[in-house]
PDB file of C-alpha atoms in Angstrom:
ATOM      1  CA  UNK A   1     -41.427 -63.633  -3.532  1.00 57.00           C
ATOM      2  CA  UNK A   2     -39.882 -64.584  -0.578  1.00 68.00           C
ATOM      3  CA  UNK A   3     -36.435 -64.246  -1.726  1.00 92.00           C
ATOM      4  CA  UNK A   4     -34.267 -65.027   1.221  1.00 96.00           C
ATOM      5  CA  UNK A   5     -35.216 -65.933   4.908  1.00 97.00           C
ATOM      6  CA  UNK A   6     -33.344 -65.846   8.229  1.00 98.00           C
ATOM      7  CA  UNK A   7     -34.428 -67.215  11.194  1.00 97.00           C
ATOM      8  CA  UNK A   8     -34.810 -65.869  14.343  1.00 98.00           C
ATOM      9  CA  UNK A   9     -34.928 -62.134  13.575  1.00 97.00           C
ATOM     10  CA  UNK A  10     -33.079 -61.676  16.720  1.00 97.00           C
ATOM     11  CA  UNK A  11     -31.843 -64.102  19.760  1.00 97.00           C
ATOM     12  CA  UNK A  12     -30.039 -63.680  23.170  1.00 97.00           C
ATOM     13  CA  UNK A  13     -27.853 -66.535  23.939  1.00 96.00           C
ATOM     14  CA  UNK A  14     -25.735 -67.417  27.083  1.00 97.00           C
ATOM     15  CA  UNK A  15     -21.666 -67.733  26.422  1.00 98.00           C
ATOM     16  CA  UNK A  16     -21.133 -71.585  25.707  1.00 97.00           C
ATOM     17  CA  UNK A  17     -24.487 -72.618  24.705  1.00 97.00           C
ATOM     18  CA  UNK A  18     -24.919 -73.718  20.920  1.00 97.00           C
ATOM     19  CA  UNK A  19     -27.190 -72.225  18.352  1.00 97.00           C
ATOM     20  CA  UNK A  20     -28.052 -72.590  14.526  1.00 98.00           C
ATOM     21  CA  UNK A  21     -28.958 -69.725  12.433  1.00 98.00           C
ATOM     22  CA  UNK A  22     -31.527 -70.621   9.562  1.00 98.00           C
ATOM     23  CA  UNK A  23     -31.203 -69.174   6.141  1.00 98.00           C
ATOM     24  CA  UNK A  24     -33.394 -70.384   3.033  1.00 98.00           C
ATOM     25  CA  UNK A  25     -33.563 -68.858  -0.345  1.00 97.00           C
ATOM     26  CA  UNK A  26     -36.173 -69.710  -3.481  1.00 95.00           C
ATOM     27  CA  UNK A  27     -34.590 -68.317  -6.033  1.00 94.00           C
ATOM     28  CA  UNK A  28     -32.348 -71.736  -7.114  1.00 94.00           C
ATOM     29  CA  UNK A  29     -29.200 -69.434  -6.637  1.00 94.00           C
ATOM     30  CA  UNK A  30     -25.987 -71.846  -6.332  1.00 93.00           C
ATOM     31  CA  UNK A  31     -23.940 -69.811  -4.230  1.00 94.00           C
ATOM     32  CA  UNK A  32     -24.848 -68.943  -0.588  1.00 96.00           C
ATOM     33  CA  UNK A  33     -22.798 -66.840   2.186  1.00 97.00           C
ATOM     34  CA  UNK A  34     -22.754 -65.761   5.531  1.00 98.00           C
ATOM     35  CA  UNK A  35     -21.223 -62.722   6.964  1.00 98.00           C
ATOM     36  CA  UNK A  36     -21.030 -61.035  10.080  1.00 98.00           C
ATOM     37  CA  UNK A  37     -21.768 -57.018  10.257  1.00 97.00           C
ATOM     38  CA  UNK A  38     -20.274 -55.101  13.281  1.00 95.00           C
ATOM     39  CA  UNK A  39     -20.041 -51.500  13.681  1.00 89.00           C
ATOM     40  CA  UNK A  40     -17.297 -49.832  11.783  1.00 85.00           C
ATOM     41  CA  UNK A  41     -16.241 -52.759   9.921  1.00 88.00           C
ATOM     42  CA  UNK A  42     -17.328 -54.198   6.652  1.00 86.00           C
ATOM     43  CA  UNK A  43     -19.313 -57.219   5.976  1.00 94.00           C
ATOM     44  CA  UNK A  44     -16.869 -60.102   6.709  1.00 96.00           C
ATOM     45  CA  UNK A  45     -17.311 -63.329   4.974  1.00 96.00           C
ATOM     46  CA  UNK A  46     -17.854 -66.432   7.311  1.00 97.00           C
ATOM     47  CA  UNK A  47     -18.327 -69.405   5.165  1.00 97.00           C
ATOM     48  CA  UNK A  48     -19.655 -69.602   1.939  1.00 96.00           C
ATOM     49  CA  UNK A  49     -20.673 -72.443  -0.495  1.00 96.00           C
ATOM     50  CA  UNK A  50     -20.669 -72.326  -4.288  1.00 92.00           C
ATOM     51  CA  UNK A  51     -22.852 -75.043  -4.905  1.00 93.00           C
ATOM     52  CA  UNK A  52     -24.874 -78.031  -3.081  1.00 95.00           C
ATOM     53  CA  UNK A  53     -22.480 -80.248  -1.319  1.00 95.00           C
ATOM     54  CA  UNK A  54     -19.629 -77.988  -1.156  1.00 95.00           C
ATOM     55  CA  UNK A  55     -18.656 -75.161   1.452  1.00 97.00           C
ATOM     56  CA  UNK A  56     -15.670 -73.181   1.917  1.00 95.00           C
ATOM     57  CA  UNK A  57     -14.183 -70.942   4.587  1.00 96.00           C
ATOM     58  CA  UNK A  58     -14.000 -66.878   4.446  1.00 94.00           C
ATOM     59  CA  UNK A  59     -12.049 -64.211   6.369  1.00 92.00           C
ATOM     60  CA  UNK A  60     -13.771 -65.106   9.816  1.00 96.00           C
ATOM     61  CA  UNK A  61     -14.525 -68.798  10.111  1.00 97.00           C
ATOM     62  CA  UNK A  62     -13.538 -69.652  13.529  1.00 97.00           C
ATOM     63  CA  UNK A  63     -16.106 -70.631  15.827  1.00 97.00           C
ATOM     64  CA  UNK A  64     -18.529 -71.268  13.237  1.00 98.00           C
ATOM     65  CA  UNK A  65     -19.618 -74.388  10.803  1.00 98.00           C
ATOM     66  CA  UNK A  66     -22.152 -74.656   7.860  1.00 98.00           C
ATOM     67  CA  UNK A  67     -23.406 -77.356   5.928  1.00 97.00           C
ATOM     68  CA  UNK A  68     -25.196 -77.247   2.699  1.00 97.00           C
ATOM     69  CA  UNK A  69     -26.846 -80.399   1.972  1.00 97.00           C
ATOM     70  CA  UNK A  70     -29.346 -78.846  -0.885  1.00 96.00           C
ATOM     71  CA  UNK A  71     -29.757 -75.776  -2.912  1.00 96.00           C
ATOM     72  CA  UNK A  72     -31.981 -73.890  -0.725  1.00 97.00           C
ATOM     73  CA  UNK A  73     -30.734 -74.286   2.686  1.00 98.00           C
ATOM     74  CA  UNK A  74     -27.376 -72.999   4.156  1.00 98.00           C
ATOM     75  CA  UNK A  75     -27.367 -73.039   8.148  1.00 98.00           C
ATOM     76  CA  UNK A  76     -24.889 -71.542  10.051  1.00 98.00           C
ATOM     77  CA  UNK A  77     -23.780 -73.157  13.635  1.00 98.00           C
ATOM     78  CA  UNK A  78     -22.395 -71.617  16.717  1.00 98.00           C
ATOM     79  CA  UNK A  79     -20.746 -74.715  18.569  1.00 95.00           C
ATOM     80  CA  UNK A  80     -19.871 -72.874  21.833  1.00 97.00           C
ATOM     81  CA  UNK A  81     -20.923 -69.254  21.522  1.00 97.00           C
ATOM     82  CA  UNK A  82     -18.758 -66.379  22.850  1.00 97.00           C
ATOM     83  CA  UNK A  83     -19.190 -63.008  23.491  1.00 97.00           C
ATOM     84  CA  UNK A  84     -17.021 -61.682  20.768  1.00 97.00           C
ATOM     85  CA  UNK A  85     -20.013 -63.338  18.379  1.00 98.00           C
ATOM     86  CA  UNK A  86     -22.272 -60.838  19.285  1.00 98.00           C
ATOM     87  CA  UNK A  87     -22.978 -59.433  15.932  1.00 98.00           C
ATOM     88  CA  UNK A  88     -25.767 -58.997  13.180  1.00 97.00           C
ATOM     89  CA  UNK A  89     -25.250 -61.744  10.805  1.00 98.00           C
ATOM     90  CA  UNK A  90     -26.581 -61.945   6.818  1.00 98.00           C
ATOM     91  CA  UNK A  91     -27.236 -64.732   4.574  1.00 98.00           C
ATOM     92  CA  UNK A  92     -26.692 -63.996   0.835  1.00 97.00           C
ATOM     93  CA  UNK A  93     -27.182 -65.803  -2.508  1.00 96.00           C
ATOM     94  CA  UNK A  94     -26.077 -65.427  -5.701  1.00 93.00           C
ATOM     95  CA  UNK A  95     -26.472 -67.151  -9.067  1.00 90.00           C
ATOM     96  CA  UNK A  96     -23.584 -68.575 -10.840  1.00 80.00           C
ATOM     97  CA  UNK A  97     -22.800 -67.829 -14.170  1.00 73.00           C
ATOM     98  CA  UNK A  98     -19.873 -68.648 -16.779  1.00 68.00           C
ATOM     99  CA  UNK A  99     -18.355 -65.186 -15.534  1.00 66.00           C
ATOM    100  CA  UNK A 100     -18.415 -66.397 -12.015  1.00 66.00           C
ATOM    101  CA  UNK A 101     -20.808 -65.516  -8.939  1.00 68.00           C
ATOM    102  CA  UNK A 102     -23.365 -62.982  -9.696  1.00 83.00           C
ATOM    103  CA  UNK A 103     -24.814 -60.252  -7.840  1.00 90.00           C
ATOM    104  CA  UNK A 104     -25.756 -60.983  -4.094  1.00 93.00           C
ATOM    105  CA  UNK A 105     -28.802 -60.624  -2.559  1.00 95.00           C
ATOM    106  CA  UNK A 106     -29.125 -60.400   1.600  1.00 97.00           C
ATOM    107  CA  UNK A 107     -31.659 -61.970   3.733  1.00 97.00           C
ATOM    108  CA  UNK A 108     -32.806 -59.579   6.468  1.00 97.00           C
ATOM    109  CA  UNK A 109     -30.316 -60.556   9.010  1.00 97.00           C
ATOM    110  CA  UNK A 110     -30.102 -62.045  12.280  1.00 98.00           C
ATOM    111  CA  UNK A 111     -29.437 -60.005  15.358  1.00 97.00           C
ATOM    112  CA  UNK A 112     -27.285 -62.071  18.029  1.00 98.00           C
ATOM    113  CA  UNK A 113     -26.159 -61.277  21.477  1.00 98.00           C
ATOM    114  CA  UNK A 114     -24.212 -63.276  23.539  1.00 98.00           C
ATOM    115  CA  UNK A 115     -23.602 -62.696  27.066  1.00 96.00           C
TER     116      UNK A 115
ATOM    117  CA  UNK B   1      -3.453 -56.968   2.011  1.00 72.00           C
ATOM    118  CA  UNK B   2      -6.634 -55.831   0.765  1.00 83.00           C
ATOM    119  CA  UNK B   3      -8.499 -52.713   1.393  1.00 90.00           C
ATOM    120  CA  UNK B   4     -11.453 -50.964   0.991  1.00 95.00           C
ATOM    121  CA  UNK B   5     -11.586 -46.953   2.210  1.00 96.00           C
ATOM    122  CA  UNK B   6     -14.621 -44.745   1.775  1.00 97.00           C
ATOM    123  CA  UNK B   7     -15.611 -42.142   4.332  1.00 97.00           C
ATOM    124  CA  UNK B   8     -16.945 -42.915   7.325  1.00 96.00           C
ATOM    125  CA  UNK B   9     -19.654 -40.313   7.167  1.00 97.00           C
ATOM    126  CA  UNK B  10     -21.027 -37.422   4.683  1.00 98.00           C
ATOM    127  CA  UNK B  11     -23.904 -34.746   4.956  1.00 98.00           C
ATOM    128  CA  UNK B  12     -25.949 -33.356   2.327  1.00 97.00           C
ATOM    129  CA  UNK B  13     -29.264 -31.355   2.029  1.00 97.00           C
ATOM    130  CA  UNK B  14     -32.566 -32.631   0.220  1.00 97.00           C
ATOM    131  CA  UNK B  15     -32.409 -31.718  -3.362  1.00 97.00           C
ATOM    132  CA  UNK B  16     -28.742 -31.417  -3.745  1.00 98.00           C
ATOM    133  CA  UNK B  17     -26.190 -33.847  -5.486  1.00 98.00           C
ATOM    134  CA  UNK B  18     -23.526 -35.961  -3.337  1.00 98.00           C
ATOM    135  CA  UNK B  19     -20.481 -38.164  -4.397  1.00 98.00           C
ATOM    136  CA  UNK B  20     -19.531 -40.783  -2.295  1.00 98.00           C
ATOM    137  CA  UNK B  21     -15.973 -42.151  -3.133  1.00 98.00           C
ATOM    138  CA  UNK B  22     -14.084 -45.370  -2.681  1.00 98.00           C
ATOM    139  CA  UNK B  23     -10.969 -46.412  -3.333  1.00 98.00           C
ATOM    140  CA  UNK B  24      -9.627 -49.942  -3.130  1.00 97.00           C
ATOM    141  CA  UNK B  25      -6.700 -52.332  -3.398  1.00 94.00           C
ATOM    142  CA  UNK B  26      -7.388 -56.083  -3.805  1.00 91.00           C
ATOM    143  CA  UNK B  27      -5.802 -59.111  -5.286  1.00 86.00           C
ATOM    144  CA  UNK B  28      -7.244 -58.961  -8.364  1.00 91.00           C
ATOM    145  CA  UNK B  29     -10.514 -57.126  -9.794  1.00 93.00           C
ATOM    146  CA  UNK B  30     -13.585 -58.710 -11.228  1.00 92.00           C
ATOM    147  CA  UNK B  31     -16.264 -56.085 -10.724  1.00 94.00           C
ATOM    148  CA  UNK B  32     -17.314 -53.007  -7.964  1.00 96.00           C
ATOM    149  CA  UNK B  33     -20.730 -53.138  -6.614  1.00 96.00           C
ATOM    150  CA  UNK B  34     -22.492 -50.360  -4.563  1.00 97.00           C
ATOM    151  CA  UNK B  35     -25.051 -51.236  -2.667  1.00 97.00           C
ATOM    152  CA  UNK B  36     -27.673 -49.505  -0.204  1.00 98.00           C
ATOM    153  CA  UNK B  37     -28.491 -50.273   3.848  1.00 97.00           C
ATOM    154  CA  UNK B  38     -30.795 -48.577   5.467  1.00 97.00           C
ATOM    155  CA  UNK B  39     -30.353 -48.421   9.484  1.00 94.00           C
ATOM    156  CA  UNK B  40     -31.757 -52.018  10.439  1.00 93.00           C
ATOM    157  CA  UNK B  41     -32.128 -53.558   7.277  1.00 95.00           C
ATOM    158  CA  UNK B  42     -30.420 -55.918   4.649  1.00 96.00           C
ATOM    159  CA  UNK B  43     -27.746 -54.260   2.016  1.00 97.00           C
ATOM    160  CA  UNK B  44     -29.638 -53.719  -1.052  1.00 96.00           C
ATOM    161  CA  UNK B  45     -28.110 -53.880  -4.758  1.00 95.00           C
ATOM    162  CA  UNK B  46     -27.602 -50.293  -6.492  1.00 95.00           C
ATOM    163  CA  UNK B  47     -25.176 -50.865  -9.148  1.00 95.00           C
ATOM    164  CA  UNK B  48     -22.134 -52.684 -10.965  1.00 94.00           C
ATOM    165  CA  UNK B  49     -19.401 -51.564 -12.970  1.00 95.00           C
ATOM    166  CA  UNK B  50     -16.819 -53.895 -14.516  1.00 93.00           C
ATOM    167  CA  UNK B  51     -15.118 -51.641 -17.127  1.00 94.00           C
ATOM    168  CA  UNK B  52     -14.424 -47.914 -16.922  1.00 96.00           C
ATOM    169  CA  UNK B  53     -16.465 -45.515 -17.129  1.00 96.00           C
ATOM    170  CA  UNK B  54     -19.990 -44.124 -15.872  1.00 96.00           C
ATOM    171  CA  UNK B  55     -23.071 -46.103 -15.154  1.00 93.00           C
ATOM    172  CA  UNK B  56     -26.442 -44.336 -14.908  1.00 93.00           C
ATOM    173  CA  UNK B  57     -29.336 -45.555 -13.319  1.00 90.00           C
ATOM    174  CA  UNK B  58     -32.084 -42.733 -12.829  1.00 94.00           C
ATOM    175  CA  UNK B  59     -31.021 -40.555 -10.129  1.00 96.00           C
ATOM    176  CA  UNK B  60     -27.358 -42.944  -9.112  1.00 97.00           C
ATOM    177  CA  UNK B  61     -24.909 -43.082 -11.126  1.00 97.00           C
ATOM    178  CA  UNK B  62     -21.617 -45.186 -10.393  1.00 97.00           C
ATOM    179  CA  UNK B  63     -18.270 -44.206 -12.004  1.00 98.00           C
ATOM    180  CA  UNK B  64     -14.840 -46.801 -12.119  1.00 98.00           C
ATOM    181  CA  UNK B  65     -11.360 -46.190 -13.024  1.00 97.00           C
ATOM    182  CA  UNK B  66      -9.399 -49.429 -12.819  1.00 96.00           C
ATOM    183  CA  UNK B  67      -6.273 -47.922 -13.174  1.00 95.00           C
ATOM    184  CA  UNK B  68      -6.823 -45.534 -10.417  1.00 96.00           C
ATOM    185  CA  UNK B  69      -8.573 -48.083  -8.077  1.00 96.00           C
ATOM    186  CA  UNK B  70     -11.245 -45.373  -7.581  1.00 97.00           C
ATOM    187  CA  UNK B  71     -15.177 -45.533  -7.939  1.00 98.00           C
ATOM    188  CA  UNK B  72     -17.523 -42.838  -6.851  1.00 98.00           C
ATOM    189  CA  UNK B  73     -21.463 -43.237  -6.378  1.00 98.00           C
ATOM    190  CA  UNK B  74     -23.440 -39.653  -7.456  1.00 98.00           C
ATOM    191  CA  UNK B  75     -26.806 -39.371  -5.889  1.00 98.00           C
ATOM    192  CA  UNK B  76     -28.772 -36.713  -7.676  1.00 97.00           C
ATOM    193  CA  UNK B  77     -31.887 -34.742  -6.352  1.00 97.00           C
ATOM    194  CA  UNK B  78     -31.236 -36.036  -2.974  1.00 98.00           C
ATOM    195  CA  UNK B  79     -34.559 -37.279  -1.061  1.00 97.00           C
ATOM    196  CA  UNK B  80     -34.777 -37.931   2.663  1.00 97.00           C
ATOM    197  CA  UNK B  81     -35.235 -41.502   1.933  1.00 97.00           C
ATOM    198  CA  UNK B  82     -31.707 -42.076   0.735  1.00 98.00           C
ATOM    199  CA  UNK B  83     -30.255 -41.490   4.335  1.00 98.00           C
ATOM    200  CA  UNK B  84     -28.717 -45.037   4.849  1.00 98.00           C
ATOM    201  CA  UNK B  85     -25.239 -46.299   4.319  1.00 97.00           C
ATOM    202  CA  UNK B  86     -23.825 -46.766   0.995  1.00 98.00           C
ATOM    203  CA  UNK B  87     -21.382 -49.974   0.812  1.00 98.00           C
ATOM    204  CA  UNK B  88     -18.647 -50.183  -1.735  1.00 97.00           C
ATOM    205  CA  UNK B  89     -17.518 -54.203  -2.310  1.00 96.00           C
ATOM    206  CA  UNK B  90     -14.843 -55.556  -5.111  1.00 95.00           C
ATOM    207  CA  UNK B  91     -14.912 -58.671  -6.479  1.00 92.00           C
ATOM    208  CA  UNK B  92     -11.514 -60.194  -6.495  1.00 89.00           C
ATOM    209  CA  UNK B  93      -9.492 -62.868  -8.010  1.00 87.00           C
ATOM    210  CA  UNK B  94     -11.191 -65.560  -6.152  1.00 83.00           C
ATOM    211  CA  UNK B  95     -14.711 -63.930  -6.919  1.00 83.00           C
ATOM    212  CA  UNK B  96     -15.176 -63.401  -3.334  1.00 87.00           C
ATOM    213  CA  UNK B  97     -16.626 -59.668  -2.402  1.00 91.00           C
ATOM    214  CA  UNK B  98     -14.019 -57.484  -0.289  1.00 93.00           C
ATOM    215  CA  UNK B  99     -16.452 -55.215   1.587  1.00 95.00           C
ATOM    216  CA  UNK B 100     -16.055 -51.401   2.712  1.00 95.00           C
ATOM    217  CA  UNK B 101     -17.064 -50.463   6.104  1.00 95.00           C
ATOM    218  CA  UNK B 102     -19.606 -47.941   4.537  1.00 96.00           C
ATOM    219  CA  UNK B 103     -20.319 -44.495   4.338  1.00 98.00           C
ATOM    220  CA  UNK B 104     -23.403 -43.158   6.260  1.00 97.00           C
ATOM    221  CA  UNK B 105     -25.206 -40.544   4.157  1.00 98.00           C
ATOM    222  CA  UNK B 106     -27.216 -37.974   6.606  1.00 98.00           C
ATOM    223  CA  UNK B 107     -29.626 -35.748   4.627  1.00 97.00           C
ATOM    224  CA  UNK B 108     -31.240 -32.716   6.105  1.00 96.00           C
ATOM    225  CA  UNK B 109     -34.022 -30.683   5.015  1.00 94.00           C
TER     226      UNK B 109
END
């Protein structure tokens, strides 16, 4: 079972260029998330989606946008990359039960370097 | 503000026991998670506590005290493969996870 896949695995991007990080899950989870992970800091939520067709802003949304056209895919777009967006990006998903969002499961990550 | 505190790094010996502490201050509480993350890999789920007390799962146990805003992860019979970062995360009143920076555990033979 694939679970959650992310692409690309790594990327070097020139500042000012745009890029879309892809995330696909096959677990039929309603909720999906994008995090960035930087050395010495905890995972920080960029954007999330509780169900297809809806998205919300997390702790650090500036410079990023997302869409959720269907249950499986949750792409993250950087419209005009800046060096401070150099990070490891993780996509995650979870089921949503009557008690709220369940355990989150993570994709393998995308290592992005903006020069 | 919301805050999750855990030690930056710990060292332990193969075969021993180690306890990794996590203290939290969050707006609301809807459960606490522990994840394991090996270098260069994704976090993987270890345990979940929502009620006070100890949850045991093989060599790993997790404890929660909601009144003290405190949890710990206990790893027994340490193996070299347990060398990893251990992340504490609290689910707040909005059902979003607030993450600690992680504890890097180094296992020595």
